[in-house]
Amino acid sequence: MSDRIPPAMTPITAPYWDGAAAGELRLQRCVVCTRFVFPPRTFCPHCGSASPPRWESTSGVGRLLSYIIARVPVPGGYDEAPYVVALVELQEGPRLLTNIIDVDLDKPLPLDMPVTVSFEPRGPTGVPVFRPTVS
Ligand SMILES: [Zn+2]
């Protein structure tokens, strides 16, 4: 996995990746309507406020909405197929396209399964992935 391509950082996304490097899932939150904003932007897509959303740490927990199991290796470090590509809805509302780790790929994954973020090292930062929440 360490061969995977690091994310491209921009001035707008840098706080997100700085958070990931520190082991925190940070999202923007609108200062007007208070809804969370993802992916990072310079404005609020919910209420249209041009005030820059503020960065906040989040719970890092969510639920599995949907997934596929990719069985074909892909250049860029995804040569360890099979792996899970999933849509996770965070407790705070935004949805992330991500990977689910530490699961048995021979069994179906339960939808709505509670998941918790983890960070896969990638270059100078980490990429958020999720594993089943241990209760
Ligand atoms: Zn707003």
CSV table of N, CA, C and O and ligand atoms in Angstrom, one decimal:
chain,number,residue,atom,x,y,z
A,1,MET,N,0.8,-1.2,0.0
A,1,MET,CA,0.0,0.0,0.0
A,1,MET,C,0.9,1.3,0.0
A,1,MET,O,0.4,2.3,-0.4
A,2,SER,N,2.1,1.2,0.5
A,2,SER,CA,2.9,2.4,0.6
A,2,SER,C,3.3,2.9,-0.8
A,2,SER,O,3.8,4.0,-0.9
A,3,ASP,N,3.0,2.1,-1.9
A,3,ASP,CA,3.3,2.6,-3.2
A,3,ASP,C,2.2,3.4,-3.8
A,3,ASP,O,2.3,3.9,-4.9
A,4,ARG,N,1.1,3.6,-3.1
A,4,ARG,CA,0.0,4.3,-3.6
A,4,ARG,C,0.4,5.8,-3.8
A,4,ARG,O,1.1,6.4,-3.0
A,5,ILE,N,-0.2,6.4,-4.8
A,5,ILE,CA,0.1,7.8,-5.1
A,5,ILE,C,-0.4,8.7,-4.0
A,5,ILE,O,-1.5,8.6,-3.6
A,6,PRO,N,0.5,9.6,-3.5
A,6,PRO,CA,0.0,10.6,-2.5
A,6,PRO,C,-1.0,11.5,-3.1
A,6,PRO,O,-1.0,11.8,-4.3
A,7,PRO,N,-1.9,12.0,-2.2
A,7,PRO,CA,-2.9,13.0,-2.7
A,7,PRO,C,-2.3,14.3,-3.2
A,7,PRO,O,-1.3,14.7,-2.7
A,8,ALA,N,-2.9,14.9,-4.2
A,8,ALA,CA,-2.5,16.2,-4.6
A,8,ALA,C,-3.1,17.3,-3.7
A,8,ALA,O,-4.3,17.3,-3.5
A,9,MET,N,-2.3,18.1,-3.1
A,9,MET,CA,-2.8,19.1,-2.2
A,9,MET,C,-2.9,20.5,-2.9
A,9,MET,O,-2.1,20.8,-3.7
A,10,THR,N,-3.9,21.2,-2.5
A,10,THR,CA,-4.1,22.6,-3.0
A,10,THR,C,-4.2,23.5,-1.8
A,10,THR,O,-4.5,23.0,-0.7
A,11,PRO,N,-4.2,24.8,-2.0
A,11,PRO,CA,-4.4,25.7,-0.8
A,11,PRO,C,-5.8,25.4,-0.1
A,11,PRO,O,-5.9,25.6,1.1
A,12,ILE,N,-6.8,25.0,-0.9
A,12,ILE,CA,-8.1,24.8,-0.4
A,12,ILE,C,-8.1,23.5,0.4
A,12,ILE,O,-8.8,23.4,1.4
A,13,THR,N,-7.4,22.4,-0.1
A,13,THR,CA,-7.5,21.1,0.6
A,13,THR,C,-6.4,20.9,1.6
A,13,THR,O,-6.5,19.9,2.4
A,14,ALA,N,-5.4,21.8,1.7
A,14,ALA,CA,-4.3,21.5,2.6
A,14,ALA,C,-4.7,21.3,4.1
A,14,ALA,O,-4.2,20.4,4.7
A,15,PRO,N,-5.7,22.0,4.6
A,15,PRO,CA,-6.1,21.7,6.0
A,15,PRO,C,-6.7,20.3,6.2
A,15,PRO,O,-6.5,19.7,7.2
A,16,TYR,N,-7.4,19.8,5.2
A,16,TYR,CA,-7.9,18.5,5.2
A,16,TYR,C,-6.8,17.5,5.3
A,16,TYR,O,-6.8,16.6,6.2
A,17,TRP,N,-5.7,17.6,4.5
A,17,TRP,CA,-4.6,16.7,4.5
A,17,TRP,C,-3.7,16.9,5.7
A,17,TRP,O,-3.1,15.9,6.2
A,18,ASP,N,-3.6,18.1,6.2
A,18,ASP,CA,-2.9,18.4,7.5
A,18,ASP,C,-3.6,17.6,8.6
A,18,ASP,O,-2.9,17.0,9.5
A,19,GLY,N,-4.9,17.6,8.6
A,19,GLY,CA,-5.6,16.9,9.6
A,19,GLY,C,-5.4,15.4,9.5
A,19,GLY,O,-5.2,14.7,10.5
A,20,ALA,N,-5.4,14.9,8.3
A,20,ALA,CA,-5.2,13.5,8.1
A,20,ALA,C,-3.8,13.1,8.6
A,20,ALA,O,-3.6,12.0,9.1
A,21,ALA,N,-2.8,13.9,8.3
A,21,ALA,CA,-1.5,13.7,8.8
A,21,ALA,C,-1.4,13.6,10.3
A,21,ALA,O,-0.6,12.8,10.9
A,22,ALA,N,-2.3,14.3,11.0
A,22,ALA,CA,-2.4,14.3,12.4
A,22,ALA,C,-3.3,13.3,13.0
A,22,ALA,O,-3.6,13.2,14.2
A,23,GLY,N,-3.9,12.5,12.1
A,23,GLY,CA,-4.9,11.4,12.5
A,23,GLY,C,-6.3,12.0,12.8
A,23,GLY,O,-7.0,11.4,13.6
A,24,GLU,N,-6.6,13.1,12.2
A,24,GLU,CA,-7.9,13.7,12.4
A,24,GLU,C,-8.6,13.9,11.1
A,24,GLU,O,-8.0,14.3,10.1
A,25,LEU,N,-9.9,13.5,11.1
A,25,LEU,CA,-10.7,13.8,9.9
A,25,LEU,C,-11.4,15.1,10.1
A,25,LEU,O,-12.2,15.3,10.9
A,26,ARG,N,-10.9,16.1,9.4
A,26,ARG,CA,-11.3,17.5,9.5
A,26,ARG,C,-12.2,17.8,8.3
A,26,ARG,O,-11.9,17.5,7.1
A,27,LEU,N,-13.3,18.5,8.6
A,27,LEU,CA,-14.2,19.0,7.5
A,27,LEU,C,-14.5,20.5,7.7
A,27,LEU,O,-14.4,21.0,8.8
A,28,GLN,N,-14.9,21.1,6.7
A,28,GLN,CA,-15.3,22.5,6.8
A,28,GLN,C,-16.8,22.5,7.3
A,28,GLN,O,-17.6,21.6,7.0
A,29,ARG,N,-17.1,23.6,8.0
A,29,ARG,CA,-18.4,23.9,8.5
A,29,ARG,C,-18.8,25.3,8.2
A,29,ARG,O,-18.0,26.2,8.5
A,30,CYS,N,-20.0,25.5,7.6
A,30,CYS,CA,-20.4,26.8,7.2
A,30,CYS,C,-20.7,27.7,8.5
A,30,CYS,O,-21.3,27.2,9.4
A,31,VAL,N,-20.2,28.9,8.4
A,31,VAL,CA,-20.3,29.8,9.6
A,31,VAL,C,-21.7,30.4,9.6
A,31,VAL,O,-22.1,31.0,10.6
A,32,VAL,N,-22.5,30.3,8.6
A,32,VAL,CA,-23.9,30.8,8.5
A,32,VAL,C,-24.9,29.8,8.8
A,32,VAL,O,-25.7,29.9,9.8
A,33,CYS,N,-25.0,28.7,8.0
A,33,CYS,CA,-26.0,27.7,8.2
A,33,CYS,C,-25.5,26.5,9.1
A,33,CYS,O,-26.3,25.6,9.4
A,34,THR,N,-24.3,26.4,9.4
A,34,THR,CA,-23.6,25.4,10.3
A,34,THR,C,-23.6,24.0,9.7
A,34,THR,O,-23.2,23.1,10.4
A,35,ARG,N,-24.0,23.9,8.5
A,35,ARG,CA,-23.9,22.5,7.9
A,35,ARG,C,-22.4,22.2,7.5
A,35,ARG,O,-21.6,23.1,7.1
A,36,PHE,N,-22.1,20.9,7.5
A,36,PHE,CA,-20.7,20.6,7.1
A,36,PHE,C,-20.6,20.6,5.5
A,36,PHE,O,-21.6,20.3,4.8
A,37,VAL,N,-19.4,20.9,5.1
A,37,VAL,CA,-19.2,21.1,3.7
A,37,VAL,C,-18.1,20.1,3.2
A,37,VAL,O,-17.0,20.0,3.8
A,38,PHE,N,-18.3,19.3,2.2
A,38,PHE,CA,-17.3,18.4,1.7
A,38,PHE,C,-17.7,18.1,0.2
A,38,PHE,O,-18.9,17.8,0.0
A,39,PRO,N,-16.8,18.1,-0.7
A,39,PRO,CA,-15.3,18.3,-0.5
A,39,PRO,C,-15.1,19.8,-0.2
A,39,PRO,O,-16.0,20.6,-0.3
A,40,PRO,N,-13.8,20.1,0.2
A,40,PRO,CA,-13.5,21.5,0.6
A,40,PRO,C,-13.8,22.5,-0.5
A,40,PRO,O,-13.5,22.3,-1.7
A,41,ARG,N,-14.3,23.6,0.0
A,41,ARG,CA,-14.6,24.7,-0.9
A,41,ARG,C,-14.4,26.1,-0.3
A,41,ARG,O,-14.1,26.1,0.9
A,42,THR,N,-14.5,27.1,-1.1
A,42,THR,CA,-14.3,28.5,-0.5
A,42,THR,C,-15.7,29.1,-0.2
A,42,THR,O,-15.7,30.3,0.2
A,43,PHE,N,-16.8,28.4,-0.4
A,43,PHE,CA,-18.1,28.9,-0.1
A,43,PHE,C,-19.0,27.8,0.4
A,43,PHE,O,-18.6,26.6,0.4
A,44,CYS,N,-20.2,28.1,0.8
A,44,CYS,CA,-21.1,27.1,1.3
A,44,CYS,C,-22.0,26.6,0.2
A,44,CYS,O,-22.8,27.5,-0.3
A,45,PRO,N,-22.0,25.4,-0.2
A,45,PRO,CA,-22.9,24.9,-1.3
A,45,PRO,C,-24.4,24.7,-0.8
A,45,PRO,O,-25.3,24.6,-1.6
A,46,HIS,N,-24.6,24.8,0.5
A,46,HIS,CA,-25.9,24.6,1.1
A,46,HIS,C,-26.7,25.9,1.0
A,46,HIS,O,-27.9,25.9,0.6
A,47,CYS,N,-26.1,27.0,1.6
A,47,CYS,CA,-26.9,28.2,1.7
A,47,CYS,C,-26.3,29.3,0.8
A,47,CYS,O,-26.9,30.4,0.7
A,48,GLY,N,-25.2,29.0,0.1
A,48,GLY,CA,-24.7,30.0,-0.8
A,48,GLY,C,-23.8,31.1,-0.2
A,48,GLY,O,-23.3,32.0,-0.8
A,49,SER,N,-23.6,31.0,1.2
A,49,SER,CA,-22.8,32.0,1.8
A,49,SER,C,-21.4,32.0,1.2
A,49,SER,O,-20.7,31.0,1.0
A,50,ALA,N,-20.9,33.2,1.0
A,50,ALA,CA,-19.5,33.4,0.5
A,50,ALA,C,-18.5,33.5,1.6
A,50,ALA,O,-17.3,33.6,1.3
A,51,SER,N,-19.0,33.4,2.9
A,51,SER,CA,-18.0,33.4,4.0
A,51,SER,C,-17.3,32.1,4.0
A,51,SER,O,-17.9,31.0,3.9
A,52,PRO,N,-16.0,32.1,4.0
A,52,PRO,CA,-15.2,30.8,4.0
A,52,PRO,C,-15.6,29.9,5.1
A,52,PRO,O,-15.6,30.3,6.3
A,53,PRO,N,-16.0,28.6,4.8
A,53,PRO,CA,-16.3,27.7,5.9
A,53,PRO,C,-15.1,27.5,6.8
A,53,PRO,O,-13.9,27.6,6.4
A,54,ARG,N,-15.3,27.2,8.1
A,54,ARG,CA,-14.2,27.0,9.1
A,54,ARG,C,-14.0,25.5,9.1
A,54,ARG,O,-14.9,24.7,9.0
A,55,TRP,N,-12.7,25.2,9.5
A,55,TRP,CA,-12.3,23.8,9.6
A,55,TRP,C,-12.6,23.3,11.0
A,55,TRP,O,-12.3,24.0,12.0
A,56,GLU,N,-13.1,22.1,11.1
A,56,GLU,CA,-13.4,21.4,12.4
A,56,GLU,C,-13.0,20.0,12.4
A,56,GLU,O,-13.1,19.3,11.4
A,57,SER,N,-12.6,19.5,13.5
A,57,SER,CA,-12.4,18.0,13.7
A,57,SER,C,-13.7,17.3,13.7
A,57,SER,O,-14.7,17.9,14.3
A,58,THR,N,-13.8,16.1,13.2
A,58,THR,CA,-15.1,15.4,13.3
A,58,THR,C,-14.9,14.2,14.1
A,58,THR,O,-13.8,13.8,14.5
A,59,SER,N,-16.1,13.5,14.3
A,59,SER,CA,-16.1,12.2,15.1
A,59,SER,C,-15.3,11.1,14.4
A,59,SER,O,-14.8,10.2,15.1
A,60,GLY,N,-15.2,11.1,13.1
A,60,GLY,CA,-14.5,10.0,12.4
A,60,GLY,C,-15.4,8.8,12.3
A,60,GLY,O,-14.8,7.7,12.0
A,61,VAL,N,-16.6,8.9,12.7
A,61,VAL,CA,-17.5,7.7,12.6
A,61,VAL,C,-18.6,7.9,11.6
A,61,VAL,O,-19.0,9.1,11.3
A,62,GLY,N,-19.1,6.8,11.0
A,62,GLY,CA,-20.2,6.9,10.0
A,62,GLY,C,-20.8,5.6,9.8
A,62,GLY,O,-20.6,4.7,10.7
A,63,ARG,N,-21.4,5.4,8.7
A,63,ARG,CA,-22.1,4.2,8.3
A,63,ARG,C,-21.8,3.9,6.9
A,63,ARG,O,-21.7,4.8,6.0
A,64,LEU,N,-21.8,2.6,6.6
A,64,LEU,CA,-21.6,2.1,5.2
A,64,LEU,C,-22.9,2.2,4.4
A,64,LEU,O,-23.9,1.6,4.8
A,65,LEU,N,-22.8,3.1,3.4
A,65,LEU,CA,-24.0,3.2,2.5
A,65,LEU,C,-24.1,2.3,1.4
A,65,LEU,O,-25.1,1.7,1.0
A,66,SER,N,-22.9,2.1,0.7
A,66,SER,CA,-22.8,1.2,-0.4
A,66,SER,C,-21.4,0.8,-0.7
A,66,SER,O,-20.5,1.5,-0.2
A,67,TYR,N,-21.2,-0.2,-1.5
A,67,TYR,CA,-19.8,-0.6,-1.7
A,67,TYR,C,-19.7,-1.6,-2.9
A,67,TYR,O,-20.7,-2.1,-3.4
A,68,ILE,N,-18.5,-1.7,-3.5
A,68,ILE,CA,-18.2,-2.7,-4.4
A,68,ILE,C,-16.9,-3.3,-4.0
A,68,ILE,O,-16.1,-2.7,-3.2
A,69,ILE,N,-16.6,-4.5,-4.5
A,69,ILE,CA,-15.3,-5.2,-4.3
A,69,ILE,C,-14.6,-5.1,-5.6
A,69,ILE,O,-15.0,-5.8,-6.6
A,70,ALA,N,-13.5,-4.4,-5.6
A,70,ALA,CA,-12.7,-4.3,-6.8
A,70,ALA,C,-11.7,-5.5,-6.9
A,70,ALA,O,-11.0,-5.7,-5.9
A,71,ARG,N,-11.8,-6.2,-8.0
A,71,ARG,CA,-11.0,-7.4,-8.1
A,71,ARG,C,-9.9,-7.3,-9.1
A,71,ARG,O,-9.2,-8.2,-9.4
A,72,VAL,N,-9.8,-6.2,-9.8
A,72,VAL,CA,-8.8,-6.0,-10.8
A,72,VAL,C,-7.8,-5.0,-10.3
A,72,VAL,O,-8.1,-3.9,-9.9
A,73,PRO,N,-6.5,-5.4,-10.3
A,73,PRO,CA,-5.5,-4.5,-9.9
A,73,PRO,C,-5.4,-3.2,-10.8
A,73,PRO,O,-5.7,-3.3,-12.0
A,74,VAL,N,-5.0,-2.1,-10.2
A,74,VAL,CA,-5.0,-0.8,-10.9
A,74,VAL,C,-3.6,-0.2,-10.6
A,74,VAL,O,-3.1,-0.2,-9.5
A,75,PRO,N,-2.9,0.3,-11.6
A,75,PRO,CA,-1.7,1.0,-11.4
A,75,PRO,C,-1.8,2.2,-10.4
A,75,PRO,O,-2.9,2.7,-10.3
A,76,GLY,N,-0.8,2.5,-9.7
A,76,GLY,CA,-0.8,3.5,-8.7
A,76,GLY,C,-0.9,3.0,-7.3
A,76,GLY,O,-1.2,3.7,-6.4
A,77,GLY,N,-0.6,1.7,-7.2
A,77,GLY,CA,-0.6,1.1,-5.9
A,77,GLY,C,-1.8,0.2,-5.5
A,77,GLY,O,-1.8,-0.4,-4.5
A,78,TYR,N,-2.8,0.2,-6.3
A,78,TYR,CA,-4.0,-0.6,-6.1
A,78,TYR,C,-3.8,-2.0,-6.7
A,78,TYR,O,-4.7,-2.5,-7.4
A,79,ASP,N,-2.6,-2.5,-6.5
A,79,ASP,CA,-2.3,-3.8,-7.1
A,79,ASP,C,-2.6,-5.0,-6.1
A,79,ASP,O,-2.3,-6.1,-6.4
A,80,GLU,N,-3.1,-4.6,-4.9
A,80,GLU,CA,-3.4,-5.7,-3.9
A,80,GLU,C,-4.9,-6.0,-3.9
A,80,GLU,O,-5.5,-6.1,-2.9
A,81,ALA,N,-5.5,-6.2,-5.1
A,81,ALA,CA,-6.9,-6.6,-5.2
A,81,ALA,C,-7.0,-8.0,-4.6
A,81,ALA,O,-6.1,-8.8,-4.7
A,82,PRO,N,-8.2,-8.3,-4.1
A,82,PRO,CA,-9.4,-7.4,-4.0
A,82,PRO,C,-9.3,-6.4,-2.9
A,82,PRO,O,-8.6,-6.6,-1.9
A,83,TYR,N,-10.1,-5.3,-3.1
A,83,TYR,CA,-10.2,-4.3,-2.0
A,83,TYR,C,-11.6,-3.7,-2.2
A,83,TYR,O,-12.3,-3.8,-3.2
A,84,VAL,N,-12.1,-3.1,-1.1
A,84,VAL,CA,-13.4,-2.5,-1.0
A,84,VAL,C,-13.4,-1.0,-1.3
A,84,VAL,O,-12.7,-0.3,-0.7
A,85,VAL,N,-14.2,-0.6,-2.3
A,85,VAL,CA,-14.5,0.8,-2.6
A,85,VAL,C,-15.9,1.1,-2.1
A,85,VAL,O,-16.8,0.4,-2.5
A,86,ALA,N,-16.0,2.0,-1.2
A,86,ALA,CA,-17.2,2.2,-0.5
A,86,ALA,C,-17.7,3.7,-0.4
A,86,ALA,O,-16.8,4.6,-0.5
A,87,LEU,N,-18.9,3.9,-0.2
A,87,LEU,CA,-19.5,5.2,0.1
A,87,LEU,C,-19.9,5.2,1.6
A,87,LEU,O,-20.7,4.3,2.0
A,88,VAL,N,-19.3,6.0,2.3
A,88,VAL,CA,-19.5,6.1,3.8
A,88,VAL,C,-20.2,7.5,4.1
A,88,VAL,O,-19.7,8.5,3.6
A,89,GLU,N,-21.3,7.4,4.8
A,89,GLU,CA,-21.9,8.7,5.3
A,89,GLU,C,-21.4,8.9,6.7
A,89,GLU,O,-21.6,8.1,7.6
A,90,LEU,N,-20.8,10.1,6.9
A,90,LEU,CA,-20.3,10.5,8.2
A,90,LEU,C,-21.4,10.9,9.1
A,90,LEU,O,-22.4,11.4,8.6
A,91,GLN,N,-21.2,10.7,10.4
A,91,GLN,CA,-22.2,11.2,11.4
A,91,GLN,C,-22.5,12.6,11.1
A,91,GLN,O,-23.7,13.0,11.4
A,92,GLU,N,-21.6,13.4,10.7
A,92,GLU,CA,-21.8,14.9,10.4
A,92,GLU,C,-22.6,15.2,9.2
A,92,GLU,O,-22.9,16.3,8.9
A,93,GLY,N,-22.8,14.1,8.3
A,93,GLY,CA,-23.6,14.3,7.1
A,93,GLY,C,-22.9,14.1,5.8
A,93,GLY,O,-23.5,13.4,4.9
A,94,PRO,N,-21.7,14.6,5.6
A,94,PRO,CA,-21.1,14.4,4.3
A,94,PRO,C,-20.8,12.9,4.0
A,94,PRO,O,-20.6,12.1,4.9
A,95,ARG,N,-20.7,12.6,2.7
A,95,ARG,CA,-20.4,11.3,2.2
A,95,ARG,C,-19.0,11.3,1.6
A,95,ARG,O,-18.7,12.2,0.8
A,96,LEU,N,-18.3,10.2,1.9
A,96,LEU,CA,-16.9,10.1,1.3
A,96,LEU,C,-16.8,8.8,0.5
A,96,LEU,O,-17.3,7.7,0.9
A,97,LEU,N,-16.2,8.9,-0.6
A,97,LEU,CA,-15.8,7.7,-1.4
A,97,LEU,C,-14.5,7.2,-0.8
A,97,LEU,O,-13.5,8.0,-0.7
A,98,THR,N,-14.4,6.0,-0.3
A,98,THR,CA,-13.3,5.6,0.5
A,98,THR,C,-13.1,4.1,0.4
A,98,THR,O,-13.6,3.4,-0.5
A,99,ASN,N,-12.2,3.5,1.2
A,99,ASN,CA,-12.0,2.1,1.3
A,99,ASN,C,-12.4,1.6,2.6
A,99,ASN,O,-12.3,2.3,3.6
A,100,ILE,N,-12.9,0.3,2.7
A,100,ILE,CA,-13.2,-0.4,3.9
A,100,ILE,C,-12.1,-1.4,4.1
A,100,ILE,O,-11.8,-2.2,3.2
A,101,ILE,N,-11.5,-1.4,5.3
A,101,ILE,CA,-10.4,-2.4,5.6
A,101,ILE,C,-10.8,-3.3,6.7
A,101,ILE,O,-11.8,-3.0,7.4
A,102,ASP,N,-10.0,-4.4,6.9
A,102,ASP,CA,-10.2,-5.3,8.0
A,102,ASP,C,-11.6,-6.0,7.9
A,102,ASP,O,-12.3,-6.1,9.0
A,103,VAL,N,-12.0,-6.4,6.8
A,103,VAL,CA,-13.3,-7.1,6.6
A,103,VAL,C,-13.0,-8.4,5.8
A,103,VAL,O,-12.1,-8.5,5.1
A,104,ASP,N,-13.9,-9.3,6.0
A,104,ASP,CA,-13.9,-10.6,5.3
A,104,ASP,C,-14.5,-10.4,4.0
A,104,ASP,O,-15.8,-10.3,3.9
A,105,LEU,N,-13.8,-10.5,2.9
A,105,LEU,CA,-14.3,-10.2,1.6
A,105,LEU,C,-15.1,-11.4,1.0
A,105,LEU,O,-15.6,-11.3,-0.1
A,106,ASP,N,-15.1,-12.5,1.7
A,106,ASP,CA,-15.9,-13.7,1.3
A,106,ASP,C,-17.3,-13.6,1.8
A,106,ASP,O,-18.1,-14.4,1.4
A,107,LYS,N,-17.6,-12.6,2.6
A,107,LYS,CA,-19.0,-12.4,3.1
A,107,LYS,C,-19.5,-11.0,2.7
A,107,LYS,O,-18.7,-10.1,2.6
A,108,PRO,N,-20.8,-10.9,2.4
A,108,PRO,CA,-21.4,-9.5,2.1
A,108,PRO,C,-21.2,-8.6,3.3
A,108,PRO,O,-21.3,-9.1,4.5
A,109,LEU,N,-20.9,-7.4,3.1
A,109,LEU,CA,-20.8,-6.4,4.1
A,109,LEU,C,-22.2,-5.9,4.5
A,109,LEU,O,-23.0,-5.5,3.5
A,110,PRO,N,-22.6,-5.8,5.7
A,110,PRO,CA,-23.9,-5.3,6.1
A,110,PRO,C,-24.0,-3.8,5.8
A,110,PRO,O,-23.2,-3.0,6.3
A,111,LEU,N,-25.0,-3.4,5.0
A,111,LEU,CA,-25.2,-1.9,4.8
A,111,LEU,C,-25.7,-1.3,6.2
A,111,LEU,O,-26.3,-2.0,7.0
A,112,ASP,N,-25.3,0.0,6.3
A,112,ASP,CA,-25.5,0.7,7.6
A,112,ASP,C,-24.6,0.3,8.7
A,112,ASP,O,-24.7,0.7,9.8
A,113,MET,N,-23.6,-0.6,8.3
A,113,MET,CA,-22.6,-1.0,9.3
A,113,MET,C,-21.9,0.2,9.9
A,113,MET,O,-21.4,1.0,9.1
A,114,PRO,N,-21.8,0.3,11.2
A,114,PRO,CA,-21.0,1.4,11.7
A,114,PRO,C,-19.5,1.3,11.4
A,114,PRO,O,-19.0,0.2,11.5
A,115,VAL,N,-18.9,2.4,11.0
A,115,VAL,CA,-17.5,2.3,10.6
A,115,VAL,C,-16.8,3.5,11.3
A,115,VAL,O,-17.4,4.5,11.6
A,116,THR,N,-15.5,3.3,11.5
A,116,THR,CA,-14.6,4.3,12.1
A,116,THR,C,-13.4,4.6,11.3
A,116,THR,O,-12.8,3.7,10.7
A,117,VAL,N,-13.0,5.8,11.2
A,117,VAL,CA,-11.9,6.2,10.3
A,117,VAL,C,-10.6,5.7,10.8
A,117,VAL,O,-10.4,5.6,12.0
A,118,SER,N,-9.7,5.5,9.9
A,118,SER,CA,-8.3,5.2,10.1
A,118,SER,C,-7.6,5.9,9.0
A,118,SER,O,-8.2,6.3,8.0
A,119,PHE,N,-6.3,6.0,9.1
A,119,PHE,CA,-5.6,6.7,8.1
A,119,PHE,C,-4.4,5.9,7.5
A,119,PHE,O,-3.6,5.4,8.3
A,120,GLU,N,-4.5,5.7,6.2
A,120,GLU,CA,-3.5,4.9,5.5
A,120,GLU,C,-2.4,5.8,5.1
A,120,GLU,O,-2.6,6.8,4.4
A,121,PRO,N,-1.1,5.6,5.6
A,121,PRO,CA,0.0,6.5,5.3
A,121,PRO,C,0.1,6.7,3.8
A,121,PRO,O,0.1,5.7,3.0
A,122,ARG,N,0.3,7.9,3.3
A,122,ARG,CA,0.5,8.1,1.9
A,122,ARG,C,1.3,9.4,1.7
A,122,ARG,O,0.7,10.5,1.9
A,123,GLY,N,2.5,9.3,1.4
A,123,GLY,CA,3.4,10.4,1.2
A,123,GLY,C,3.5,11.2,2.5
A,123,GLY,O,3.6,10.6,3.6
A,124,PRO,N,3.3,12.5,2.5
A,124,PRO,CA,3.4,13.3,3.7
A,124,PRO,C,2.2,13.3,4.6
A,124,PRO,O,2.1,14.0,5.6
A,125,THR,N,1.1,12.6,4.2
A,125,THR,CA,-0.1,12.7,4.9
A,125,THR,C,-0.7,11.2,5.0
A,125,THR,O,0.0,10.3,4.9
A,126,GLY,N,-2.0,11.2,5.2
A,126,GLY,CA,-2.7,9.9,5.3
A,126,GLY,C,-4.0,10.0,4.5
A,126,GLY,O,-4.5,11.1,4.4
A,127,VAL,N,-4.5,8.9,4.0
A,127,VAL,CA,-5.8,8.9,3.3
A,127,VAL,C,-6.8,8.2,4.2
A,127,VAL,O,-6.5,7.1,4.7
A,128,PRO,N,-8.0,8.9,4.4
A,128,PRO,CA,-8.9,8.2,5.3
A,128,PRO,C,-9.5,7.0,4.7
A,128,PRO,O,-10.0,7.0,3.6
A,129,VAL,N,-9.5,5.9,5.5
A,129,VAL,CA,-10.1,4.6,5.2
A,129,VAL,C,-11.0,4.3,6.4
A,129,VAL,O,-10.8,4.9,7.5
A,130,PHE,N,-11.8,3.3,6.3
A,130,PHE,CA,-12.7,3.0,7.4
A,130,PHE,C,-12.7,1.5,7.7
A,130,PHE,O,-12.5,0.7,6.8
A,131,ARG,N,-12.9,1.2,9.0
A,131,ARG,CA,-13.0,-0.2,9.4
A,131,ARG,C,-14.2,-0.4,10.2
A,131,ARG,O,-14.7,0.6,10.8
A,132,PRO,N,-14.8,-1.6,10.4
A,132,PRO,CA,-16.0,-1.7,11.2
A,132,PRO,C,-15.7,-1.2,12.6
A,132,PRO,O,-14.6,-1.5,13.2
A,133,THR,N,-16.7,-0.5,13.2
A,133,THR,CA,-16.5,0.0,14.5
A,133,THR,C,-16.6,-1.2,15.5
A,133,THR,O,-17.5,-2.0,15.4
A,134,VAL,N,-15.7,-1.2,16.4
A,134,VAL,CA,-15.7,-2.2,17.5
A,134,VAL,C,-16.4,-1.6,18.7
A,134,VAL,O,-16.0,-0.6,19.2
A,135,SER,N,-17.5,-2.3,19.1
A,135,SER,CA,-18.3,-1.7,20.2
A,135,SER,C,-17.9,-2.4,21.5
A,135,SER,O,-17.2,-3.3,21.6
B,1,ZN,ZN,-24.2,27.5,4.7
